[in-house]
Amino acid sequence: MLDDKIVSLKNYFANDITRIISEEISKFMIGLKSETMESTKTHDPFKENTSTIISEINNKICTLESENKKLKDEILELKNVYKLPNIENNIYESKLNDTRNNKKIVIYGLNEYHSETEEYLHYRISTMIQEICGINITGYVEEITRIGRKGHRRPVVVEFLSKRLPKHLLQNHQLFQNTGISISEYLDKETFLKRKKLSQILTEARRNGHHAVIRNNKLLIDGKEVNKSQKENLYTSYNNETLLYNNSEYYSTNVNNRTIIHSSQSDNKQLPNYNSRPYNHVDHSFREQF
């Protein structure tokens, strides 16, 4: 009888303990689930800070891109503003050089003496032009100098105070024939190279039976001006042929601001030998006097 009561009490307590444990476990699980749900709903501080930093960086990048575009536009505008004065200065310098070059002539065939002074050279040239052309250039000369390597007969560049006098001398260049002396217009390096290229095209055009002249540094073939692309095509087609650009192959004349380059081959003409023929108007030793 006693044993039955003990067994009954054990079963009761066991069931009660099991119930309590089950209730506690259930409460714990419910609480854990609730906490999990709450933690899921709440924002992670680290994630929130990261998102804020990324957003700020994006805003700064957008600002920098906008400022960079603005700076590029300003730089482009400044370049355009700076470019215009440069173009104007280049045009002005080009015109200034052209004006100064128009005041110069080059004299060929004048003997060069040892320790020759500019004053003596000025005297010789003044006397020569007075004898040949009947013009007194004393007081109208700005500068006289020889160009090229030292030798017995370097060309002489004469710069006058105005361009009227050299223009008149060039228009009457034929007066220097048979004197051993010749004159031509002065060409700077850039103009010379350009004229040299044009002269090659001119010569080949004449060989092909065309009428070709150079006028104001422009090439005219059969009365029509040759444009830049045509010049390049013509020059490319002729660049494999030999061009001797010297007094034995070409000579130029200047008439009414029009320069004509003649070729001894295309015109079938013999160039006058200025160094051997005497000056008929004064005496046979005219050349040696100067």
mmCIF file of N, CA and C in Angstrom, residues 147-257:
data_model
loop_
_atom_site.group_PDB
_atom_site.id
_atom_site.type_symbol
_atom_site.label_atom_id
_atom_site.label_comp_id
_atom_site.label_asym_id
_atom_site.label_seq_id
_atom_site.Cartn_x
_atom_site.Cartn_y
_atom_site.Cartn_z
ATOM 1 N N ILE A 147 76.004 87.031 -97.558
ATOM 2 C CA ILE A 147 75.410 85.830 -96.977
ATOM 3 C C ILE A 147 76.115 84.600 -97.535
ATOM 4 N N GLY A 148 76.063 83.516 -96.751
ATOM 5 C CA GLY A 148 76.690 82.268 -97.174
ATOM 6 C C GLY A 148 78.103 82.120 -96.645
ATOM 7 N N ARG A 149 78.758 81.051 -97.052
ATOM 8 C CA ARG A 149 80.131 80.789 -96.629
ATOM 9 C C ARG A 149 81.093 81.761 -97.299
ATOM 10 N N LYS A 150 82.168 82.031 -96.589
ATOM 11 C CA LYS A 150 83.143 82.964 -97.130
ATOM 12 C C LYS A 150 83.742 82.425 -98.419
ATOM 13 N N GLY A 151 83.819 83.306 -99.382
ATOM 14 C CA GLY A 151 84.358 82.930 -100.678
ATOM 15 C C GLY A 151 84.709 84.171 -101.462
ATOM 16 N N HIS A 152 85.057 83.985 -102.729
ATOM 17 C CA HIS A 152 85.489 85.127 -103.531
ATOM 18 C C HIS A 152 84.309 85.888 -104.124
ATOM 19 N N ARG A 153 83.082 85.328 -104.005
ATOM 20 C CA ARG A 153 81.968 86.000 -104.650
ATOM 21 C C ARG A 153 80.649 85.640 -103.961
ATOM 22 N N ARG A 154 80.551 85.907 -102.667
ATOM 23 C CA ARG A 154 79.302 85.621 -101.957
ATOM 24 C C ARG A 154 78.217 86.623 -102.356
ATOM 25 N N PRO A 155 76.937 86.198 -102.370
ATOM 26 C CA PRO A 155 75.855 87.148 -102.661
ATOM 27 C C PRO A 155 75.795 88.251 -101.614
ATOM 28 N N VAL A 156 75.321 89.403 -102.029
ATOM 29 C CA VAL A 156 75.205 90.565 -101.149
ATOM 30 C C VAL A 156 73.730 90.906 -100.993
ATOM 31 N N VAL A 157 73.276 91.021 -99.746
ATOM 32 C CA VAL A 157 71.903 91.439 -99.465
ATOM 33 C C VAL A 157 71.917 92.925 -99.139
ATOM 34 N N VAL A 158 71.143 93.680 -99.891
ATOM 35 C CA VAL A 158 71.050 95.127 -99.685
ATOM 36 C C VAL A 158 69.637 95.442 -99.208
ATOM 37 N N GLU A 159 69.536 96.042 -98.030
ATOM 38 C CA GLU A 159 68.235 96.448 -97.497
ATOM 39 C C GLU A 159 68.104 97.967 -97.604
ATOM 40 N N PHE A 160 67.026 98.406 -98.247
ATOM 41 C CA PHE A 160 66.784 99.834 -98.435
ATOM 42 C C PHE A 160 65.804 100.347 -97.385
ATOM 43 N N LEU A 161 65.678 101.661 -97.341
ATOM 44 C CA LEU A 161 64.780 102.276 -96.369
ATOM 45 C C LEU A 161 63.318 102.140 -96.771
ATOM 46 N N SER A 162 63.053 101.983 -98.053
ATOM 47 C CA SER A 162 61.687 101.805 -98.543
ATOM 48 C C SER A 162 61.681 100.705 -99.593
ATOM 49 N N LYS A 163 60.491 100.247 -99.958
ATOM 50 C CA LYS A 163 60.398 99.163 -100.946
ATOM 51 C C LYS A 163 60.250 99.683 -102.373
ATOM 52 N N ARG A 164 60.165 100.981 -102.549
ATOM 53 C CA ARG A 164 60.015 101.526 -103.903
ATOM 54 C C ARG A 164 61.296 101.371 -104.716
ATOM 55 N N LEU A 165 62.435 101.628 -104.068
ATOM 56 C CA LEU A 165 63.714 101.557 -104.780
ATOM 57 C C LEU A 165 64.057 100.128 -105.211
ATOM 58 N N PRO A 166 63.984 99.121 -104.315
ATOM 59 C CA PRO A 166 64.256 97.751 -104.781
ATOM 60 C C PRO A 166 63.259 97.277 -105.831
ATOM 61 N N LYS A 167 62.012 97.715 -105.722
ATOM 62 C CA LYS A 167 61.018 97.343 -106.736
ATOM 63 C C LYS A 167 61.410 97.899 -108.102
ATOM 64 N N HIS A 168 61.875 99.141 -108.110
ATOM 65 C CA HIS A 168 62.293 99.759 -109.369
ATOM 66 C C HIS A 168 63.509 99.039 -109.948
ATOM 67 N N LEU A 169 64.458 98.670 -109.097
ATOM 68 C CA LEU A 169 65.656 97.967 -109.573
ATOM 69 C C LEU A 169 65.301 96.592 -110.139
ATOM 70 N N LEU A 170 64.387 95.878 -109.471
ATOM 71 C CA LEU A 170 63.994 94.560 -109.953
ATOM 72 C C LEU A 170 63.235 94.649 -111.274
ATOM 73 N N GLN A 171 62.443 95.693 -111.421
ATOM 74 C CA GLN A 171 61.717 95.867 -112.682
ATOM 75 C C GLN A 171 62.662 96.185 -113.839
ATOM 76 N N ASN A 172 63.851 96.704 -113.518
ATOM 77 C CA ASN A 172 64.851 97.032 -114.543
ATOM 78 C C ASN A 172 66.072 96.122 -114.438
ATOM 79 N N HIS A 173 65.821 94.882 -114.049
ATOM 80 C CA HIS A 173 66.926 93.941 -113.861
ATOM 81 C C HIS A 173 67.681 93.677 -115.163
ATOM 82 N N GLN A 174 67.012 93.886 -116.296
ATOM 83 C CA GLN A 174 67.661 93.603 -117.581
ATOM 84 C C GLN A 174 68.854 94.518 -117.833
ATOM 85 N N LEU A 175 68.933 95.639 -117.113
ATOM 86 C CA LEU A 175 70.075 96.540 -117.272
ATOM 87 C C LEU A 175 71.382 95.888 -116.821
ATOM 88 N N PHE A 176 71.267 94.847 -115.989
ATOM 89 C CA PHE A 176 72.464 94.196 -115.456
ATOM 90 C C PHE A 176 72.985 93.097 -116.373
ATOM 91 N N GLN A 177 72.278 92.831 -117.458
ATOM 92 C CA GLN A 177 72.758 91.808 -118.383
ATOM 93 C C GLN A 177 74.083 92.236 -119.010
ATOM 94 N N ASN A 178 74.938 91.249 -119.269
ATOM 95 C CA ASN A 178 76.256 91.455 -119.881
ATOM 96 C C ASN A 178 77.233 92.200 -118.981
ATOM 97 N N THR A 179 76.928 92.290 -117.678
ATOM 98 C CA THR A 179 77.837 92.977 -116.756
ATOM 99 C C THR A 179 78.579 92.013 -115.840
ATOM 100 N N GLY A 180 78.161 90.745 -115.815
ATOM 101 C CA GLY A 180 78.713 89.814 -114.835
ATOM 102 C C GLY A 180 78.025 89.941 -113.496
ATOM 103 N N ILE A 181 77.064 90.866 -113.389
ATOM 104 C CA ILE A 181 76.319 91.098 -112.154
ATOM 105 C C ILE A 181 74.849 90.799 -112.425
ATOM 106 N N SER A 182 74.169 90.232 -111.439
ATOM 107 C CA SER A 182 72.725 90.017 -111.541
ATOM 108 C C SER A 182 72.077 90.313 -110.196
ATOM 109 N N ILE A 183 70.797 90.636 -110.233
ATOM 110 C CA ILE A 183 70.058 90.919 -109.004
ATOM 111 C C ILE A 183 68.781 90.092 -108.996
ATOM 112 N N SER A 184 68.255 89.858 -107.803
ATOM 113 C CA SER A 184 66.986 89.147 -107.658
ATOM 114 C C SER A 184 66.332 89.597 -106.367
ATOM 115 N N GLU A 185 65.069 89.238 -106.216
ATOM 116 C CA GLU A 185 64.371 89.553 -104.978
ATOM 117 C C GLU A 185 64.924 88.701 -103.845
ATOM 118 N N TYR A 186 64.743 89.183 -102.618
ATOM 119 C CA TYR A 186 65.226 88.459 -101.441
ATOM 120 C C TYR A 186 64.129 87.518 -100.955
ATOM 121 N N LEU A 187 64.504 86.275 -100.678
ATOM 122 C CA LEU A 187 63.571 85.277 -100.165
ATOM 123 C C LEU A 187 64.092 84.737 -98.846
ATOM 124 N N ASP A 188 63.234 84.751 -97.801
ATOM 125 C CA ASP A 188 63.643 84.110 -96.556
ATOM 126 C C ASP A 188 63.591 82.591 -96.730
ATOM 127 N N LYS A 189 64.016 81.872 -95.704
ATOM 128 C CA LYS A 189 64.155 80.416 -95.829
ATOM 129 C C LYS A 189 62.829 79.745 -96.144
ATOM 130 N N GLU A 190 61.779 80.138 -95.420
ATOM 131 C CA GLU A 190 60.470 79.512 -95.630
ATOM 132 C C GLU A 190 59.950 79.775 -97.036
ATOM 133 N N THR A 191 60.055 81.036 -97.467
ATOM 134 C CA THR A 191 59.587 81.387 -98.807
ATOM 135 C C THR A 191 60.435 80.710 -99.874
ATOM 136 N N PHE A 192 61.745 80.602 -99.620
ATOM 137 C CA PHE A 192 62.629 79.953 -100.591
ATOM 138 C C PHE A 192 62.259 78.485 -100.798
ATOM 139 N N LEU A 193 62.011 77.768 -99.678
ATOM 140 C CA LEU A 193 61.639 76.358 -99.795
ATOM 141 C C LEU A 193 60.303 76.199 -100.511
ATOM 142 N N LYS A 194 59.374 77.116 -100.211
ATOM 143 C CA LYS A 194 58.079 77.073 -100.884
ATOM 144 C C LYS A 194 58.244 77.357 -102.375
ATOM 145 N N ARG A 195 59.050 78.362 -102.695
ATOM 146 C CA ARG A 195 59.288 78.713 -104.093
ATOM 147 C C ARG A 195 60.030 77.582 -104.815
ATOM 148 N N LYS A 196 60.931 76.916 -104.096
ATOM 149 C CA LYS A 196 61.673 75.809 -104.699
ATOM 150 C C LYS A 196 60.734 74.676 -105.097
ATOM 151 N N LYS A 197 59.783 74.369 -104.209
ATOM 152 C CA LYS A 197 58.809 73.328 -104.529
ATOM 153 C C LYS A 197 57.936 73.749 -105.706
ATOM 154 N N LEU A 198 57.505 75.007 -105.693
ATOM 155 C CA LEU A 198 56.681 75.498 -106.798
ATOM 156 C C LEU A 198 57.451 75.472 -108.109
ATOM 157 N N SER A 199 58.742 75.808 -108.039
ATOM 158 C CA SER A 199 59.542 75.847 -109.269
ATOM 159 C C SER A 199 59.690 74.466 -109.882
ATOM 160 N N GLN A 200 59.748 73.433 -109.032
ATOM 161 C CA GLN A 200 59.841 72.071 -109.566
ATOM 162 C C GLN A 200 58.556 71.707 -110.301
ATOM 163 N N ILE A 201 57.406 72.032 -109.701
ATOM 164 C CA ILE A 201 56.128 71.754 -110.362
ATOM 165 C C ILE A 201 56.015 72.568 -111.646
ATOM 166 N N LEU A 202 56.457 73.845 -111.570
ATOM 167 C CA LEU A 202 56.398 74.717 -112.745
ATOM 168 C C LEU A 202 57.214 74.139 -113.902
ATOM 169 N N THR A 203 58.411 73.671 -113.597
ATOM 170 C CA THR A 203 59.278 73.140 -114.650
ATOM 171 C C THR A 203 58.667 71.912 -115.313
ATOM 172 N N GLU A 204 58.132 71.015 -114.485
ATOM 173 C CA GLU A 204 57.533 69.810 -115.049
ATOM 174 C C GLU A 204 56.286 70.146 -115.859
ATOM 175 N N ALA A 205 55.519 71.146 -115.397
ATOM 176 C CA ALA A 205 54.332 71.551 -116.153
ATOM 177 C C ALA A 205 54.732 72.107 -117.512
ATOM 178 N N ARG A 206 55.819 72.891 -117.545
ATOM 179 C CA ARG A 206 56.290 73.432 -118.827
ATOM 180 C C ARG A 206 56.806 72.328 -119.746
ATOM 181 N N ARG A 207 57.433 71.332 -119.165
ATOM 182 C CA ARG A 207 57.900 70.214 -119.988
ATOM 183 C C ARG A 207 56.731 69.471 -120.631
ATOM 184 N N ASN A 208 55.596 69.499 -119.950
ATOM 185 C CA ASN A 208 54.405 68.837 -120.483
ATOM 186 C C ASN A 208 53.598 69.747 -121.401
ATOM 187 N N GLY A 209 54.142 70.917 -121.718
ATOM 188 C CA GLY A 209 53.503 71.790 -122.687
ATOM 189 C C GLY A 209 52.533 72.797 -122.116
ATOM 190 N N HIS A 210 52.507 72.977 -120.791
ATOM 191 C CA HIS A 210 51.594 73.940 -120.175
ATOM 192 C C HIS A 210 52.294 75.288 -119.998
ATOM 193 N N HIS A 211 51.478 76.344 -119.925
ATOM 194 C CA HIS A 211 52.005 77.669 -119.613
ATOM 195 C C HIS A 211 51.937 77.842 -118.101
ATOM 196 N N ALA A 212 53.082 78.004 -117.465
ATOM 197 C CA ALA A 212 53.139 78.060 -116.006
ATOM 198 C C ALA A 212 53.982 79.236 -115.557
ATOM 199 N N VAL A 213 53.467 79.969 -114.564
ATOM 200 C CA VAL A 213 54.195 81.092 -113.974
ATOM 201 C C VAL A 213 53.965 81.078 -112.468
ATOM 202 N N ILE A 214 54.863 81.753 -111.746
ATOM 203 C CA ILE A 214 54.696 81.966 -110.310
ATOM 204 C C ILE A 214 54.446 83.446 -110.097
ATOM 205 N N ARG A 215 53.328 83.763 -109.485
ATOM 206 C CA ARG A 215 52.964 85.153 -109.261
ATOM 207 C C ARG A 215 52.559 85.319 -107.799
ATOM 208 N N ASN A 216 53.278 86.195 -107.079
ATOM 209 C CA ASN A 216 53.012 86.425 -105.656
ATOM 210 C C ASN A 216 53.008 85.109 -104.865
ATOM 211 N N ASN A 217 54.027 84.276 -105.137
ATOM 212 C CA ASN A 217 54.181 82.982 -104.469
ATOM 213 C C ASN A 217 53.004 82.046 -104.718
ATOM 214 N N LYS A 218 52.287 82.238 -105.807
ATOM 215 C CA LYS A 218 51.193 81.359 -106.209
ATOM 216 C C LYS A 218 51.494 80.807 -107.595
ATOM 217 N N LEU A 219 51.243 79.528 -107.757
ATOM 218 C CA LEU A 219 51.523 78.862 -109.026
ATOM 219 C C LEU A 219 50.289 78.899 -109.914
ATOM 220 N N LEU A 220 50.472 79.402 -111.129
ATOM 221 C CA LEU A 220 49.395 79.453 -112.113
ATOM 222 C C LEU A 220 49.784 78.574 -113.296
ATOM 223 N N ILE A 221 48.931 77.619 -113.602
ATOM 224 C CA ILE A 221 49.136 76.744 -114.760
ATOM 225 C C ILE A 221 47.971 76.947 -115.719
ATOM 226 N N ASP A 222 48.296 77.389 -116.924
ATOM 227 C CA ASP A 222 47.276 77.706 -117.941
ATOM 228 C C ASP A 222 46.264 78.716 -117.406
ATOM 229 N N GLY A 223 46.773 79.685 -116.627
ATOM 230 C CA GLY A 223 45.931 80.765 -116.128
ATOM 231 C C GLY A 223 45.120 80.430 -114.900
ATOM 232 N N LYS A 224 45.210 79.198 -114.376
ATOM 233 C CA LYS A 224 44.434 78.797 -113.205
ATOM 234 C C LYS A 224 45.373 78.536 -112.033
ATOM 235 N N GLU A 225 44.959 79.044 -110.860
ATOM 236 C CA GLU A 225 45.785 78.854 -109.668
ATOM 237 C C GLU A 225 45.700 77.409 -109.190
ATOM 238 N N VAL A 226 46.842 76.855 -108.824
ATOM 239 C CA VAL A 226 46.904 75.479 -108.328
ATOM 240 C C VAL A 226 46.712 75.506 -106.820
ATOM 241 N N ASN A 227 45.701 74.774 -106.316
ATOM 242 C CA ASN A 227 45.447 74.777 -104.880
ATOM 243 C C ASN A 227 46.422 73.863 -104.151
ATOM 244 N N LYS A 228 46.300 73.840 -102.822
ATOM 245 C CA LYS A 228 47.284 73.142 -101.990
ATOM 246 C C LYS A 228 47.297 71.643 -102.260
ATOM 247 N N SER A 229 46.118 71.016 -102.339
ATOM 248 C CA SER A 229 46.070 69.569 -102.562
ATOM 249 C C SER A 229 46.649 69.203 -103.923
ATOM 250 N N GLN A 230 46.360 70.032 -104.926
ATOM 251 C CA GLN A 230 46.918 69.777 -106.255
ATOM 252 C C GLN A 230 48.434 69.917 -106.246
ATOM 253 N N LYS A 231 48.942 70.901 -105.479
ATOM 254 C CA LYS A 231 50.393 71.071 -105.374
ATOM 255 C C LYS A 231 51.044 69.826 -104.794
ATOM 256 N N GLU A 232 50.436 69.296 -103.700
ATOM 257 C CA GLU A 232 51.015 68.117 -103.059
ATOM 258 C C GLU A 232 51.007 66.922 -104.006
ATOM 259 N N ASN A 233 49.908 66.757 -104.745
ATOM 260 C CA ASN A 233 49.834 65.637 -105.686
ATOM 261 C C ASN A 233 50.879 65.777 -106.791
ATOM 262 N N LEU A 234 50.997 67.005 -107.320
ATOM 263 C CA LEU A 234 51.971 67.228 -108.382
ATOM 264 C C LEU A 234 53.394 67.063 -107.867
ATOM 265 N N TYR A 235 53.645 67.600 -106.650
ATOM 266 C CA TYR A 235 54.994 67.514 -106.088
ATOM 267 C C TYR A 235 55.371 66.062 -105.809
ATOM 268 N N THR A 236 54.406 65.273 -105.314
ATOM 269 C CA THR A 236 54.672 63.864 -105.037
ATOM 270 C C THR A 236 55.000 63.102 -106.313
ATOM 271 N N SER A 237 54.318 63.457 -107.389
ATOM 272 C CA SER A 237 54.557 62.758 -108.652
ATOM 273 C C SER A 237 55.893 63.127 -109.275
ATOM 274 N N TYR A 238 56.458 64.286 -108.862
ATOM 275 C CA TYR A 238 57.727 64.729 -109.449
ATOM 276 C C TYR A 238 58.920 64.539 -108.518
ATOM 277 N N ASN A 239 58.684 64.060 -107.274
ATOM 278 C CA ASN A 239 59.755 64.086 -106.277
ATOM 279 C C ASN A 239 60.867 63.084 -106.544
ATOM 280 N N ASN A 240 60.687 62.180 -107.474
ATOM 281 C CA ASN A 240 61.748 61.225 -107.794
ATOM 282 C C ASN A 240 62.691 61.734 -108.875
ATOM 283 N N GLU A 241 62.372 62.899 -109.448
ATOM 284 C CA GLU A 241 63.215 63.447 -110.499
ATOM 285 C C GLU A 241 64.196 64.446 -109.907
ATOM 286 N N THR A 242 65.329 64.617 -110.558
ATOM 287 C CA THR A 242 66.381 65.503 -110.058
ATOM 288 C C THR A 242 66.041 66.942 -110.364
ATOM 289 N N LEU A 243 66.186 67.806 -109.346
ATOM 290 C CA LEU A 243 65.973 69.241 -109.533
ATOM 291 C C LEU A 243 67.242 69.967 -109.132
ATOM 292 N N LEU A 244 67.847 70.664 -110.061
ATOM 293 C CA LEU A 244 69.039 71.457 -109.769
ATOM 294 C C LEU A 244 68.603 72.903 -109.668
ATOM 295 N N TYR A 245 68.546 73.401 -108.424
ATOM 296 C CA TYR A 245 68.052 74.758 -108.220
ATOM 297 C C TYR A 245 69.243 75.697 -108.087
ATOM 298 N N ASN A 246 69.819 76.075 -109.217
ATOM 299 C CA ASN A 246 70.943 76.991 -109.193
ATOM 300 C C ASN A 246 70.901 77.842 -110.447
ATOM 301 N N ASN A 247 71.891 78.716 -110.580
ATOM 302 C CA ASN A 247 71.853 79.672 -111.686
ATOM 303 C C ASN A 247 72.049 79.022 -113.047
ATOM 304 N N SER A 248 72.631 77.826 -113.085
ATOM 305 C CA SER A 248 72.837 77.174 -114.369
ATOM 306 C C SER A 248 71.579 76.469 -114.859
ATOM 307 N N GLU A 249 70.611 76.280 -113.975
ATOM 308 C CA GLU A 249 69.412 75.551 -114.361
ATOM 309 C C GLU A 249 68.181 76.457 -114.400
ATOM 310 N N TYR A 250 68.096 77.392 -113.457
ATOM 311 C CA TYR A 250 66.932 78.264 -113.384
ATOM 312 C C TYR A 250 67.376 79.705 -113.161
ATOM 313 N N TYR A 251 66.601 80.615 -113.659
ATOM 314 C CA TYR A 251 66.780 82.022 -113.322
ATOM 315 C C TYR A 251 65.402 82.663 -113.291
ATOM 316 N N SER A 252 65.271 83.739 -112.529
ATOM 317 C CA SER A 252 63.958 84.356 -112.341
ATOM 318 C C SER A 252 63.969 85.784 -112.837
ATOM 319 N N THR A 253 62.809 86.230 -113.261
ATOM 320 C CA THR A 253 62.610 87.625 -113.631
ATOM 321 C C THR A 253 61.406 88.147 -112.884
ATOM 322 N N ASN A 254 61.408 89.424 -112.611
ATOM 323 C CA ASN A 254 60.317 90.032 -111.867
ATOM 324 C C ASN A 254 59.778 91.198 -112.671
ATOM 325 N N VAL A 255 58.560 91.068 -113.165
ATOM 326 C CA VAL A 255 57.938 92.114 -113.970
ATOM 327 C C VAL A 255 56.554 92.391 -113.408
ATOM 328 N N ASN A 256 56.319 93.653 -113.006
ATOM 329 C CA ASN A 256 55.011 94.052 -112.486
ATOM 330 C C ASN A 256 54.547 93.132 -111.353
ATOM 331 N N ASN A 257 55.442 92.960 -110.363
ATOM 332 C CA ASN A 257 55.141 92.142 -109.187
ATOM 333 C C ASN A 257 54.804 90.702 -109.573
#
